[in-house]
Amino acid sequence: MSLLTELLLSPGTVIVDVRSPEEFNTGHAEASVNIPLNELNSRLDELKQMKNIVLCCASGMRSQMASQLLKQNGIGCCDGGSWVTIKNYSMN
């Protein structure tokens, strides 16, 4: 089982969608929270309180950048890639 699968099946996992609010409002994975990439630095304290963070965006580019930023700040997370992939996991 992959780390992503394990995290998505674990209670308490937080899915953070790093797309813009406009993109998020067009569709997102169930129970995901929207924290745009450009807001991550100012919300690090909030993110430090979360456990089992899975990051997603449209194609995986921004979630990869977000993952690097969080890890540089000592926050454990997993890059989940596209929100559509995450949505498909939650439907299974």
Tab-separated table of C-alpha atoms in Angstrom:
chain	number	residue	atom	x	y	z
A	1	MET	CA	0.000	0.000	0.000
A	2	SER	CA	1.415	3.401	-0.927
A	3	LEU	CA	1.931	6.170	1.615
A	4	LEU	CA	-0.734	8.232	-0.142
A	5	THR	CA	-3.264	5.406	0.073
A	6	GLU	CA	-2.420	4.835	3.741
A	7	LEU	CA	-2.869	8.513	4.549
A	8	LEU	CA	-6.143	8.828	2.664
A	9	LEU	CA	-7.533	5.840	4.552
A	10	SER	CA	-6.340	7.128	7.949
A	11	PRO	CA	-8.741	8.964	10.229
A	12	GLY	CA	-7.614	12.522	10.869
A	13	THR	CA	-5.959	13.041	7.485
A	14	VAL	CA	-6.382	16.592	6.206
A	15	ILE	CA	-6.522	17.154	2.452
A	16	VAL	CA	-5.222	20.636	1.649
A	17	ASP	CA	-6.052	21.919	-1.828
A	18	VAL	CA	-3.545	24.653	-2.715
A	19	ARG	CA	-5.416	26.008	-5.754
A	20	SER	CA	-7.027	29.443	-5.832
A	21	PRO	CA	-10.486	29.817	-4.252
A	22	GLU	CA	-11.965	30.249	-7.736
A	23	GLU	CA	-10.477	26.940	-8.901
A	24	PHE	CA	-11.487	25.214	-5.657
A	25	ASN	CA	-15.087	26.353	-6.108
A	26	THR	CA	-15.293	24.663	-9.530
A	27	GLY	CA	-14.723	21.266	-7.893
A	28	HIS	CA	-12.659	19.639	-5.148
A	29	ALA	CA	-12.158	16.430	-3.206
A	30	GLU	CA	-14.705	15.813	-0.473
A	31	ALA	CA	-13.698	17.225	2.936
A	32	SER	CA	-10.688	19.062	1.512
A	33	VAL	CA	-9.753	22.504	2.814
A	34	ASN	CA	-8.621	25.297	0.542
A	35	ILE	CA	-5.381	27.027	1.495
A	36	PRO	CA	-3.972	28.646	-1.658
A	37	LEU	CA	-0.261	28.190	-2.304
A	38	ASN	CA	0.400	31.915	-1.901
A	39	GLU	CA	-1.109	31.811	1.631
A	40	LEU	CA	0.899	28.870	2.980
A	41	ASN	CA	3.726	30.954	4.471
A	42	SER	CA	1.295	33.061	6.481
A	43	ARG	CA	-0.610	29.979	7.689
A	44	LEU	CA	2.278	27.748	8.792
A	45	ASP	CA	1.154	27.817	12.444
A	46	GLU	CA	-2.281	26.569	11.397
A	47	LEU	CA	-0.724	23.840	9.246
A	48	LYS	CA	1.577	22.733	12.082
A	49	GLN	CA	-1.547	21.797	14.060
A	50	MET	CA	-2.700	19.389	11.351
A	51	LYS	CA	-1.687	15.761	11.150
A	52	ASN	CA	-1.445	13.591	8.047
A	53	ILE	CA	-1.532	16.405	5.510
A	54	VAL	CA	-2.115	15.441	1.874
A	55	LEU	CA	-1.603	18.277	-0.603
A	56	CYS	CA	-3.323	18.561	-3.966
A	57	CYS	CA	-3.889	21.055	-6.782
A	58	ALA	CA	-4.858	20.893	-10.456
A	59	SER	CA	-1.936	19.043	-12.047
A	60	GLY	CA	0.490	18.378	-9.185
A	61	MET	CA	2.882	21.293	-9.790
A	62	ARG	CA	1.654	23.539	-6.964
A	63	SER	CA	1.169	20.643	-4.550
A	64	GLN	CA	4.805	19.677	-5.146
A	65	MET	CA	5.947	23.235	-4.373
A	66	ALA	CA	3.686	23.292	-1.298
A	67	SER	CA	5.125	19.967	-0.116
A	68	GLN	CA	8.673	21.315	-0.367
A	69	LEU	CA	7.724	24.484	1.532
A	70	LEU	CA	6.020	22.602	4.353
A	71	LYS	CA	8.853	20.097	4.706
A	72	GLN	CA	11.390	22.949	4.835
A	73	ASN	CA	9.383	24.268	7.787
A	74	GLY	CA	9.317	20.917	9.582
A	75	ILE	CA	5.735	20.022	8.654
A	76	GLY	CA	5.168	16.450	7.562
A	77	CYS	CA	3.033	16.065	4.462
A	78	CYS	CA	2.472	14.040	1.320
A	79	ASP	CA	2.130	15.400	-2.210
A	80	GLY	CA	-1.082	13.880	-3.536
A	81	GLY	CA	-0.877	15.491	-6.985
A	82	SER	CA	-4.142	16.319	-8.724
A	83	TRP	CA	-7.302	16.818	-6.704
A	84	VAL	CA	-9.073	14.531	-9.189
A	85	THR	CA	-6.795	11.666	-8.117
A	86	ILE	CA	-7.604	12.386	-4.468
A	87	LYS	CA	-11.314	12.560	-5.270
A	88	ASN	CA	-11.116	9.153	-6.961
A	89	TYR	CA	-9.470	7.659	-3.857
A	90	SER	CA	-12.218	8.975	-1.622
A	91	MET	CA	-14.884	7.480	-3.893
A	92	ASN	CA	-13.486	3.949	-3.488
